[in-house]
Amino acid sequence: MTKTELENCILLYGKDIYSFCKNLALHTQEADDLYQDTFLKATELAGSIDYEKNPKSYLLSIALRIWKNKKRKYAWRNRIAGTLSLSEEISVPDNGSPDISLEGMALQKEEVLLVRRAVNALPDKLRIPVLLFYMEEMSAAQISKILKIPEGTVKSRLYLARKRLKKELEVVLNEND
Amino acid sequence: MKTIDELLKQALTPNDEPDYWLNQKILSMAKEEKTMKKKHLKPVSAVALSAAVILSIGSVSIYAARRFLMPEHVAREANDPKLTEAFQSEDAVMVNETQSLGGYDVTFLGTVSGKSLSDSETMSGDELHDDRTYAVVAIERADQKPMPKTSDDSYGEQSFFVSPLIQGQNPAFYNSFTFTGGYFETVEAGILYRIAECDNMEPFADRETYLCVSSGAFYDSNAYVFDETSGKISRNEEYDGTNALFRLPLDPSKADPDAAAEYIKKIDEEMSGGNSETETETELSEEEKEISDFTEKLTPENLATYAAPVESTRQTLTPDSDGNLNYEYSLDNETGSGSTAMEELFPDKKPGIRLGSFSYADTMESICIETFTLNEDGTVTFLVYKPK
């Protein structure tokens, strides 16, 4: 990857990849490391798996692979350092509503917090497809290539994840009635 | 009322920005790394002069009668005395075969494999990868114009993908990326030299092993053909670009099918979630497991074996102005609706059936399998199936 390609990738996909890293690692320092390692690995590699020539898929797959390799280290760090929980520094997504009140923003933040906590509590087997599907807007076919599992399995895991989350977030869903 | 899909979409919208200085640090580190790789070779007096061998395979001409740096010289330019020594050893195999494709002459100079052959260590996570295969290639323009110097701005604009490939392993998934690959590159006298390295390929020596050199920084599925029956990999003769494919010579006595199978298994585990797969397996309840097993085995081909259509849900759909298929249906105790992109379901526009989503259910009996069938007239038939 040339420097120009790297700059373009950061410009186009930086936010998406960083959000993914942050939700994978769950801690800012680890997320920064993971994000940095992902782009450096992409630069270092001569080439990679051809995910329908989709650089975002490529970067996500690198991030995922690095994270899996380092997961044990992260877990160990968490145990000894007890780093700040990511949930406490959540930023509220822009829902396009300019007139939202402070109270409304607080409620929205609380809602986001509850959803993210519920997602983070899922086993990785379900959590990662959810992040790729809802956060990164990858299709089931693309997720199947990134995770190298059959498309039917992706759909099945998304289904199970939704089912669990629906139950877990029953209160939030009812509040929105 | 907000659905679970809407709630998840809203809460998980990417909203975290990387710090400006973090991005600057990455660009700076990447530049530094590139600079380290951009070394200018001093004039080298000792060059390889191989016997001329003219062969012809299809449209590819193979010969070896040019002056190139030898692999050991390229390794020396990489400031790697151990690798230099390895390429001088009896274990190294000199190939000196050239293929002319897509405006470039690509020459596979030689290869060596083994443990601790390099001064530079390759780490993946906390794991040291010191049992490696190294392959050196020379790439030059067929019109004899020089390749850009490493100091030129245009250096790297034409990138190449160099990787070992293995018979029986789909190259789209099993290539230098999953083999923990890396490379060193330098340009001398208008010729680009690359030392490509990855995990040791010798355990696969009882299969056909290849070295591919193709246009672009990524593996391009269009450049090569993978025969799923024989497992063999070949060049796509219609490919518009460079798609060289050499035989990668490995010592047959080093073949180790058990180690090879273990290595592939490890890659598969890493790519599909590693140990977390087995760790989380037990977290599924019996009921969830049953549903999961059922839905995982479903394919468009075997759908009729395991499920039956609910005729009341049958409807003909046409894509809206955004190319989406919108549908609604109702069953005894529930209703369903959704929208899905036509392009995603039928990227090749070939008539046939595709599985859509599985709708929410608490028991096996209540599973709904949404299906879409592209008809010859361009319309799509939507139909829900239920487990038999």
Coordinates of C-alpha atoms in Angstrom, one line a residue:
Chain A
M1 CA 0.0 0.0 0.0
T2 CA 1.5 3.4 -1.0
K3 CA 1.4 6.4 1.3
T4 CA -1.4 8.0 -0.8
E5 CA -3.4 4.8 -0.6
L6 CA -2.9 4.8 3.2
E7 CA -4.0 8.4 3.5
N8 CA -7.1 7.7 1.4
C9 CA -7.9 4.7 3.4
I10 CA -7.6 6.6 6.7
L11 CA -9.7 9.4 5.3
L12 CA -12.4 7.1 3.9
Y13 CA -12.5 4.4 6.5
G14 CA -10.7 5.8 9.6
K15 CA -13.9 6.5 11.5
D16 CA -15.5 3.1 10.7
I17 CA -12.4 1.1 11.5
Y18 CA -11.7 3.1 14.7
S19 CA -15.3 2.5 15.9
F20 CA -14.9 -1.2 15.2
C21 CA -11.6 -1.3 17.0
K22 CA -13.0 0.5 20.0
N23 CA -16.0 -1.8 20.2
L24 CA -13.8 -4.9 19.8
A25 CA -11.1 -3.9 22.3
L26 CA -13.5 -2.0 24.6
H27 CA -10.7 0.2 26.0
T28 CA -9.4 3.3 24.4
Q29 CA -5.7 2.5 24.7
E30 CA -6.1 -0.9 23.3
A31 CA -8.4 0.5 20.6
D32 CA -5.7 3.0 19.6
D33 CA -3.1 0.3 19.4
L34 CA -5.4 -1.9 17.4
Y35 CA -6.3 0.8 15.0
Q36 CA -2.7 1.8 14.5
D37 CA -1.6 -1.8 14.1
T38 CA -4.3 -2.4 11.6
F39 CA -3.2 0.3 9.2
L40 CA 0.5 -0.4 9.7
K41 CA -0.2 -4.1 8.9
A42 CA -2.1 -3.1 5.8
T43 CA 0.8 -1.0 4.7
E44 CA 3.3 -3.7 5.4
L45 CA 1.5 -6.5 3.6
A46 CA 2.2 -6.9 0.0
G47 CA -1.4 -7.8 -0.6
S48 CA -4.2 -9.7 0.9
I49 CA -7.4 -11.6 0.6
D50 CA -9.5 -10.2 -2.1
Y51 CA -12.8 -9.3 -0.5
E52 CA -14.4 -8.2 -3.7
K53 CA -11.8 -5.5 -3.8
N54 CA -13.4 -3.9 -0.8
P55 CA -10.7 -2.1 1.3
K56 CA -13.0 -1.7 4.2
S57 CA -13.6 -5.5 4.4
Y58 CA -9.8 -5.9 4.1
L59 CA -9.1 -3.5 6.9
L60 CA -11.8 -5.0 9.1
S61 CA -10.4 -8.5 8.6
I62 CA -6.9 -7.3 9.5
A63 CA -8.2 -5.6 12.7
L64 CA -10.1 -8.7 13.6
R65 CA -7.1 -10.9 13.1
I66 CA -4.8 -8.7 15.1
W67 CA -7.4 -8.5 17.9
K68 CA -7.8 -12.2 18.0
N69 CA -4.1 -12.6 18.4
K70 CA -3.8 -10.0 21.1
K71 CA -7.0 -10.8 22.9
R72 CA -5.4 -12.7 25.7
K73 CA -3.0 -9.9 26.2
Y74 CA -5.8 -7.3 26.4
A75 CA -7.7 -9.5 28.8
W76 CA -4.7 -9.8 31.0
R77 CA -4.2 -6.0 30.9
N78 CA -7.8 -5.5 31.8
R79 CA -7.4 -7.7 34.8
I80 CA -4.4 -6.0 36.2
A81 CA -5.1 -2.4 35.2
G82 CA -8.9 -2.1 35.3
T83 CA -8.9 0.5 32.5
L84 CA -11.7 3.0 32.1
S85 CA -14.8 1.4 30.7
L86 CA -15.5 2.4 27.2
S87 CA -19.2 2.6 28.0
E88 CA -18.6 5.7 30.1
E89 CA -17.2 7.7 27.2
I90 CA -19.8 6.9 24.7
S91 CA -20.6 9.6 22.2
V92 CA -24.2 9.9 21.0
P93 CA -24.7 9.3 17.3
D94 CA -26.1 12.2 15.4
N95 CA -29.7 11.3 14.6
G96 CA -30.2 14.3 12.5
S97 CA -32.5 16.0 14.9
P98 CA -31.2 19.5 15.7
D99 CA -33.8 20.3 18.3
I100 CA -33.0 17.6 20.7
S101 CA -33.0 18.8 24.4
L102 CA -30.4 18.2 27.0
E103 CA -32.8 15.8 28.7
G104 CA -33.4 14.1 25.3
M105 CA -29.7 13.8 24.7
A106 CA -29.2 12.3 28.2
L107 CA -32.0 9.8 27.5
Q108 CA -30.5 9.0 24.1
K109 CA -27.1 8.5 25.6
E110 CA -28.5 6.2 28.2
E111 CA -30.3 4.2 25.5
V112 CA -27.1 3.9 23.5
L113 CA -25.2 2.9 26.6
L114 CA -27.7 0.1 27.4
V115 CA -27.6 -1.2 23.8
R116 CA -23.8 -1.2 23.7
R117 CA -23.6 -2.9 27.1
A118 CA -26.0 -5.6 25.9
V119 CA -24.0 -6.0 22.7
N120 CA -20.7 -6.2 24.5
A121 CA -22.1 -8.8 26.8
L122 CA -22.8 -11.2 23.9
P123 CA -20.3 -14.0 23.3
D124 CA -17.8 -13.0 20.6
K125 CA -19.4 -15.5 18.3
L126 CA -22.5 -13.4 18.2
R127 CA -21.0 -10.0 19.0
I128 CA -18.7 -9.8 16.1
P129 CA -21.3 -10.5 13.4
V130 CA -23.5 -7.8 15.1
L131 CA -20.8 -5.2 15.0
L132 CA -20.0 -6.0 11.4
F133 CA -23.6 -6.0 10.3
Y134 CA -25.0 -3.0 12.2
M135 CA -21.9 -0.9 12.8
E136 CA -20.0 -1.6 9.6
E137 CA -23.0 -2.2 7.4
M138 CA -21.4 -5.4 6.0
S139 CA -23.8 -7.8 4.2
A140 CA -24.2 -11.4 5.4
A141 CA -22.1 -12.4 2.4
Q142 CA -19.3 -10.0 3.2
I143 CA -19.3 -11.1 6.9
S144 CA -19.2 -14.7 5.8
K145 CA -16.0 -13.9 3.9
I146 CA -14.4 -11.9 6.7
L147 CA -15.1 -14.5 9.3
K148 CA -14.7 -17.4 6.8
I149 CA -17.9 -19.1 7.9
P150 CA -20.9 -20.0 5.7
E151 CA -23.4 -17.3 5.0
G152 CA -26.1 -19.3 6.6
T153 CA -24.1 -19.4 9.8
V154 CA -23.8 -15.6 9.7
K155 CA -27.6 -15.3 9.4
S156 CA -28.1 -17.8 12.1
R157 CA -25.8 -15.9 14.5
L158 CA -27.4 -12.6 13.7
Y159 CA -30.7 -14.2 14.3
L160 CA -29.6 -15.5 17.7
A161 CA -28.0 -12.2 18.6
R162 CA -31.2 -10.3 17.8
K163 CA -33.2 -12.7 19.7
R164 CA -31.0 -12.3 22.8
L165 CA -30.8 -8.6 22.5
K166 CA -34.5 -8.2 22.0
K167 CA -35.0 -10.0 25.3
E168 CA -32.2 -8.0 27.0
L169 CA -33.4 -4.7 25.7
E170 CA -37.1 -5.3 26.2
V171 CA -37.4 -2.2 28.5
V172 CA -35.8 0.1 26.0
L173 CA -37.9 -1.3 23.2
N174 CA -41.1 -0.9 25.2
E175 CA -40.1 2.7 26.1
N176 CA -40.0 3.5 22.4
D177 CA -43.6 2.2 22.0
Chain B
M1 CA -42.3 1.9 17.7
K2 CA -38.6 1.3 17.3
T3 CA -37.6 -2.2 16.2
I4 CA -34.5 -4.0 17.5
D5 CA -32.9 -3.5 14.1
E6 CA -33.4 0.3 14.3
L7 CA -32.2 0.4 17.9
L8 CA -29.1 -1.5 17.0
K9 CA -28.4 0.5 13.9
Q10 CA -28.8 3.8 15.9
A11 CA -26.7 2.7 18.9
L12 CA -23.9 1.2 16.8
T13 CA -23.5 3.9 14.2
P14 CA -19.8 4.5 13.9
N15 CA -19.3 7.7 15.9
D16 CA -15.8 7.4 17.3
E17 CA -13.2 9.5 15.6
P18 CA -9.5 8.5 15.8
D19 CA -7.4 11.3 17.2
Y20 CA -5.7 13.5 14.6
W21 CA -2.3 12.8 16.1
L22 CA -2.9 9.1 16.0
N23 CA -3.5 9.2 12.3
Q24 CA -0.4 11.4 11.8
K25 CA 1.6 8.9 13.9
I26 CA 0.5 6.1 11.6
L27 CA 1.4 8.0 8.5
S28 CA 4.7 8.9 9.9
M29 CA 5.4 5.3 11.0
A30 CA 4.3 3.9 7.6
K31 CA 6.6 6.4 5.9
E32 CA 9.5 5.5 8.1
E33 CA 8.9 1.8 7.4
K34 CA 8.8 2.6 3.6
T35 CA 12.0 4.6 3.9
M36 CA 13.7 1.7 5.6
K37 CA 12.7 -0.4 2.7
K38 CA 13.9 2.1 0.1
K39 CA 17.5 1.2 -0.2
H40 CA 19.6 1.9 -3.2
L41 CA 21.8 -0.9 -4.3
K42 CA 25.4 -0.1 -4.9
P43 CA 26.7 -1.4 -8.2
V44 CA 27.2 -5.1 -7.9
S45 CA 29.8 -6.8 -9.9
A46 CA 28.8 -10.3 -9.3
V47 CA 25.6 -11.0 -11.1
A48 CA 23.8 -14.2 -12.1
L49 CA 24.2 -15.4 -15.6
S50 CA 22.1 -18.5 -16.2
A51 CA 22.1 -20.8 -19.1
A52 CA 19.5 -19.8 -21.7
V53 CA 16.5 -22.1 -21.6
I54 CA 13.7 -21.2 -23.9
L55 CA 10.4 -22.9 -23.2
S56 CA 6.9 -22.0 -24.1
I57 CA 3.7 -22.6 -22.1
G58 CA 0.6 -21.0 -23.6
S59 CA 1.2 -17.3 -24.1
V60 CA 3.9 -17.2 -21.4
S61 CA 7.4 -17.2 -22.5
I62 CA 9.9 -18.7 -20.1
Y63 CA 13.6 -18.1 -20.4
A64 CA 16.5 -17.3 -18.2
A65 CA 19.2 -15.5 -19.9
R66 CA 19.3 -12.1 -18.3
R67 CA 21.5 -10.5 -15.8
F68 CA 20.0 -10.1 -12.4
L69 CA 21.2 -9.7 -8.9
M70 CA 21.3 -13.0 -7.2
P71 CA 19.0 -13.6 -4.3
E72 CA 21.9 -13.4 -1.9
H73 CA 22.7 -9.9 -3.2
V74 CA 19.2 -8.8 -2.7
A75 CA 19.3 -10.2 0.9
R76 CA 22.5 -8.4 1.5
E77 CA 20.9 -5.1 0.4
A78 CA 18.2 -5.9 3.0
N79 CA 21.0 -5.8 5.6
D80 CA 20.3 -9.4 6.4
P81 CA 23.6 -11.4 6.7
K82 CA 21.8 -14.6 7.9
L83 CA 19.5 -14.6 4.9
T84 CA 22.4 -13.8 2.6
E85 CA 24.1 -16.9 3.9
A86 CA 21.0 -18.9 3.6
F87 CA 20.7 -18.1 -0.1
Q88 CA 24.4 -19.1 -0.5
S89 CA 23.7 -22.5 1.1
E90 CA 22.9 -25.8 -0.5
D91 CA 19.4 -25.5 0.7
A92 CA 18.6 -22.6 -1.6
V93 CA 17.0 -23.3 -4.9
M94 CA 17.8 -21.1 -7.9
V95 CA 14.9 -20.9 -10.4
N96 CA 15.7 -18.1 -12.8
E97 CA 12.5 -18.4 -14.7
T98 CA 10.8 -15.4 -16.5
Q99 CA 7.2 -14.9 -17.5
S100 CA 6.2 -11.9 -19.5
L101 CA 2.7 -10.8 -18.8
G102 CA 0.7 -7.5 -18.7
G103 CA 3.6 -5.4 -19.8
Y104 CA 6.1 -6.7 -17.2
D105 CA 8.8 -9.4 -17.2
V106 CA 8.7 -11.2 -13.9
T107 CA 11.6 -13.4 -13.0
F108 CA 11.5 -15.8 -10.1
L109 CA 15.1 -15.9 -9.0
G110 CA 15.2 -18.3 -6.2
T111 CA 13.9 -19.6 -2.8
V112 CA 15.0 -20.9 0.5
S113 CA 13.1 -22.2 3.5
G114 CA 14.0 -23.1 7.0
K115 CA 14.2 -22.1 10.6
S116 CA 16.0 -18.9 11.9
L117 CA 17.3 -18.0 8.4
S118 CA 16.9 -14.2 8.9
D119 CA 18.2 -11.5 11.2
S120 CA 14.9 -9.8 11.2
E121 CA 12.2 -11.4 13.4
T122 CA 8.6 -11.6 12.4
M123 CA 6.1 -11.3 15.1
S124 CA 2.4 -11.9 14.9
G125 CA 0.8 -10.8 18.1
D126 CA 3.1 -12.3 20.7
E127 CA 4.0 -15.2 18.5
L128 CA 7.4 -15.4 16.9
H129 CA 7.4 -16.7 13.3
D130 CA 11.0 -17.9 12.6
D131 CA 10.3 -20.9 10.4
R132 CA 9.9 -19.2 7.0
T133 CA 10.0 -19.5 3.2
Y134 CA 11.7 -16.7 1.3
A135 CA 11.3 -16.1 -2.5
V136 CA 13.1 -13.5 -4.5
V137 CA 11.6 -12.0 -7.7
A138 CA 12.8 -9.4 -10.2
I139 CA 10.2 -7.3 -12.0
E140 CA 11.0 -5.1 -15.0
R141 CA 9.0 -3.3 -17.6
A142 CA 8.6 -5.2 -20.9
D143 CA 9.3 -2.0 -22.8
Q144 CA 12.7 -1.8 -21.1
K145 CA 11.8 1.5 -19.5
P146 CA 13.2 1.6 -15.9
M147 CA 11.0 0.9 -12.9
P148 CA 10.6 4.0 -10.7
K149 CA 13.5 4.4 -8.2
T150 CA 12.5 4.1 -4.6
S151 CA 13.1 7.8 -4.2
D152 CA 10.7 8.7 -7.1
D153 CA 7.2 9.9 -6.2
S154 CA 5.8 7.4 -8.6
Y155 CA 7.5 4.5 -6.8
G156 CA 4.8 2.1 -5.6
E157 CA 2.1 3.4 -7.9
Q158 CA 2.3 0.1 -9.7
S159 CA 2.1 -2.4 -6.9
F160 CA 2.5 -6.2 -7.1
F161 CA 1.2 -9.0 -5.0
V162 CA 3.7 -11.8 -4.5
S163 CA 2.7 -14.9 -2.6
P164 CA 3.0 -18.7 -2.4
L165 CA -0.2 -20.6 -3.2
I166 CA -1.0 -24.2 -2.4
Q167 CA -2.8 -26.8 -4.3
G168 CA -6.1 -27.6 -2.6
Q169 CA -6.3 -24.3 -0.7
N170 CA -8.4 -21.6 -2.2
P171 CA -5.9 -18.8 -2.9
A172 CA -8.5 -16.1 -2.1
F173 CA -8.2 -17.2 1.5
Y174 CA -4.8 -18.9 1.8
N175 CA -2.1 -16.5 0.6
S176 CA 0.7 -14.4 2.1
F177 CA -1.8 -12.5 4.3
T178 CA -2.9 -15.6 6.2
F179 CA 0.7 -17.1 5.9
T180 CA 2.0 -14.1 7.9
G181 CA 3.7 -12.6 4.9
G182 CA 5.9 -9.6 4.5
Y183 CA 8.4 -8.3 2.0
F184 CA 11.5 -6.2 1.3
E185 CA 11.8 -4.3 -1.9
T186 CA 14.6 -2.4 -3.7
V187 CA 15.2 -1.1 -7.2
E188 CA 18.5 -1.4 -9.0
A189 CA 19.3 -0.5 -12.6
G190 CA 15.6 -0.1 -13.4
I191 CA 14.7 -3.5 -12.0
L192 CA 12.5 -4.0 -9.0
Y193 CA 13.6 -6.8 -6.6
R194 CA 11.4 -8.2 -3.9
I195 CA 12.1 -10.7 -1.2
A196 CA 8.7 -12.1 -0.3
E197 CA 8.5 -14.1 2.9
C198 CA 5.9 -16.0 4.8
D199 CA 5.6 -19.0 7.1
N200 CA 7.5 -22.1 5.9
M201 CA 5.6 -23.8 3.1
E202 CA 7.7 -27.0 3.2
P203 CA 5.1 -29.1 5.0
F204 CA 3.0 -28.7 1.8
A205 CA 5.8 -30.1 -0.4
D206 CA 3.8 -33.2 -1.4
R207 CA 1.3 -30.9 -3.2
E208 CA 1.7 -28.6 -6.1
T209 CA 3.0 -25.3 -4.7
Y210 CA 3.2 -22.0 -6.6
L211 CA 4.5 -18.5 -6.4
C212 CA 2.1 -15.9 -7.8
V213 CA 3.1 -12.4 -8.9
S214 CA 0.2 -10.3 -9.9
S215 CA -0.9 -6.7 -10.5
G216 CA -2.2 -4.7 -7.5
A217 CA -1.5 -4.7 -3.8
F218 CA -4.2 -7.3 -3.1
Y219 CA -4.9 -10.8 -4.2
D220 CA -7.1 -10.6 -7.2
S221 CA -9.5 -13.5 -7.8
N222 CA -9.7 -12.6 -11.4
A223 CA -6.0 -13.2 -12.0
Y224 CA -6.0 -16.9 -11.2
V225 CA -8.4 -19.9 -11.5
F226 CA -8.9 -22.3 -8.6
D227 CA -10.2 -25.7 -9.7
E228 CA -12.1 -26.8 -6.7
T229 CA -12.1 -30.4 -7.9
S230 CA -8.4 -30.9 -8.4
G231 CA -7.4 -28.1 -6.1
K232 CA -5.0 -26.9 -8.8
I233 CA -4.4 -23.2 -9.5
S234 CA -3.7 -21.8 -12.9
R235 CA -3.4 -18.4 -14.6
N236 CA -6.6 -16.8 -16.0
E237 CA -5.5 -16.4 -19.6
E238 CA -8.1 -13.6 -20.1
Y239 CA -6.7 -11.5 -17.2
D240 CA -5.9 -8.0 -18.1
G241 CA -2.7 -7.4 -16.2
T242 CA 0.3 -9.3 -14.8
N243 CA -0.6 -12.7 -13.4
A244 CA 2.6 -14.7 -13.4
L245 CA 2.5 -18.2 -11.8
F246 CA 5.6 -20.2 -11.1
R247 CA 6.1 -23.6 -9.5
L248 CA 7.5 -23.1 -6.1
P249 CA 10.2 -25.7 -5.6
L250 CA 10.3 -27.3 -2.1
D251 CA 12.2 -30.3 -0.8
P252 CA 9.7 -33.2 -1.0
S253 CA 11.4 -34.9 2.0
K254 CA 10.2 -32.0 4.1
A255 CA 6.6 -32.7 3.3
D256 CA 4.6 -33.2 6.5
P257 CA 0.8 -33.7 5.8
D258 CA 0.0 -33.6 9.6
A259 CA 1.8 -30.3 10.1
A260 CA 0.2 -28.9 7.0
A261 CA -3.2 -29.9 8.1
E262 CA -2.5 -28.4 11.6
Y263 CA -1.3 -25.2 10.0
I264 CA -4.4 -24.9 7.8
K265 CA -6.6 -25.6 10.8
K266 CA -4.9 -22.9 12.8
I267 CA -5.5 -20.4 10.0
D268 CA -9.1 -21.5 9.8
E269 CA -9.5 -21.0 13.5
E270 CA -7.9 -17.6 13.4
M271 CA -10.1 -16.5 10.6
S272 CA -13.3 -17.7 12.1
G273 CA -12.8 -16.6 15.7
G274 CA -10.1 -18.7 17.1
N275 CA -10.6 -20.4 20.4
S276 CA -13.6 -18.2 21.1
E277 CA -15.6 -20.5 18.8
T278 CA -15.3 -23.4 21.2
E279 CA -15.4 -21.2 24.3
T280 CA -18.7 -19.7 23.4
E281 CA -20.3 -22.8 22.0
T282 CA -21.4 -23.8 25.5
E283 CA -23.0 -20.4 26.0
L284 CA -25.8 -21.3 23.6
S285 CA -28.8 -23.0 25.2
E286 CA -30.1 -26.3 24.0
E287 CA -32.9 -24.6 22.2
E288 CA -30.6 -22.0 20.6
K289 CA -28.2 -24.8 19.6
E290 CA -31.0 -26.7 17.9
I291 CA -32.1 -23.7 16.0
S292 CA -28.6 -22.7 15.1
D293 CA -27.8 -26.2 13.8
F294 CA -30.9 -26.2 11.7
T295 CA -30.4 -22.8 10.1
E296 CA -26.7 -23.4 9.6
K297 CA -27.3 -26.4 7.4
L298 CA -29.9 -24.7 5.2
T299 CA -28.9 -23.9 1.6
P300 CA -31.1 -23.0 -1.4
E301 CA -30.4 -26.5 -2.7
N302 CA -31.6 -28.5 0.4
L303 CA -34.3 -26.1 1.5
A304 CA -37.1 -28.2 0.2
T305 CA -35.8 -31.2 2.2
Y306 CA -36.0 -29.5 5.5
A307 CA -38.7 -26.9 5.1
A308 CA -42.1 -26.4 3.4
P309 CA -43.4 -23.2 1.7
V310 CA -46.2 -21.2 3.2
E311 CA -48.2 -20.5 0.1
S312 CA -50.2 -17.6 1.7
T313 CA -47.0 -15.6 1.8
R314 CA -46.1 -16.0 -1.9
Q315 CA -45.9 -12.6 -3.7
T316 CA -44.2 -11.2 -6.7
L317 CA -41.8 -8.3 -6.1
T318 CA -40.3 -5.7 -8.3
P319 CA -37.3 -3.6 -7.2
D320 CA -38.2 0.0 -6.2
S321 CA -36.3 3.1 -7.5
D322 CA -33.4 2.4 -5.1
G323 CA -33.2 -1.3 -6.2
N324 CA -34.7 -2.6 -3.0
L325 CA -37.3 -5.4 -2.7
N326 CA -39.9 -4.5 -0.2
Y327 CA -42.2 -7.2 1.3
E328 CA -44.8 -7.8 4.0
Y329 CA -46.5 -11.0 5.1
S330 CA -48.6 -12.3 7.9
L331 CA -48.9 -15.7 9.4
D332 CA -51.2 -17.0 12.1
N333 CA -49.6 -15.2 15.1
E334 CA -47.2 -12.8 13.6
T335 CA -46.4 -10.5 10.8
G336 CA -43.2 -9.8 9.0
S337 CA -41.8 -7.1 6.7
G338 CA -38.5 -6.1 5.3
S339 CA -36.5 -4.6 2.5
T340 CA -33.5 -6.1 0.9
A341 CA -31.2 -4.9 -1.9
M342 CA -31.7 -6.7 -5.2
E343 CA -28.1 -6.3 -6.1
E344 CA -27.0 -8.0 -2.9
L345 CA -29.3 -11.0 -3.4
F346 CA -28.6 -11.5 -7.1
P347 CA -25.2 -9.9 -7.9
D348 CA -24.8 -12.0 -11.0
K349 CA -28.5 -11.5 -12.0
K350 CA -28.8 -15.3 -12.6
P351 CA -32.3 -16.6 -12.0
G352 CA -32.6 -18.9 -9.0
I353 CA -33.5 -19.0 -5.3
R354 CA -31.7 -17.2 -2.5
L355 CA -32.2 -17.5 1.2
G356 CA -33.1 -14.2 3.0
S357 CA -33.4 -13.6 6.7
F358 CA -34.6 -16.0 9.3
S359 CA -37.3 -14.3 11.3
Y360 CA -37.5 -14.2 15.1
A361 CA -38.7 -17.2 16.9
D362 CA -38.6 -18.8 20.3
T363 CA -39.0 -22.4 19.1
M364 CA -38.1 -24.5 16.1
E365 CA -41.7 -24.5 15.0
S366 CA -41.9 -20.8 14.7
I367 CA -38.8 -20.2 12.5
C368 CA -39.6 -18.4 9.3
I369 CA -37.2 -18.6 6.4
E370 CA -37.6 -15.9 3.9
T371 CA -36.7 -16.8 0.3
F372 CA -36.3 -14.8 -2.9
T373 CA -36.4 -16.4 -6.4
L374 CA -35.3 -14.4 -9.4
N375 CA -37.6 -15.2 -12.3
E376 CA -36.7 -15.1 -16.0
D377 CA -38.8 -11.9 -16.5
G378 CA -36.8 -10.0 -13.8
T379 CA -39.4 -10.1 -11.1
V380 CA -38.7 -11.8 -7.8
T381 CA -41.0 -14.3 -6.0
F382 CA -41.0 -13.9 -2.3
L383 CA -42.0 -17.0 -0.2
V384 CA -41.7 -17.9 3.4
Y385 CA -40.7 -21.5 4.4
K386 CA -41.3 -23.2 7.7
P387 CA -39.4 -26.2 9.1
K388 CA -41.0 -29.5 8.2

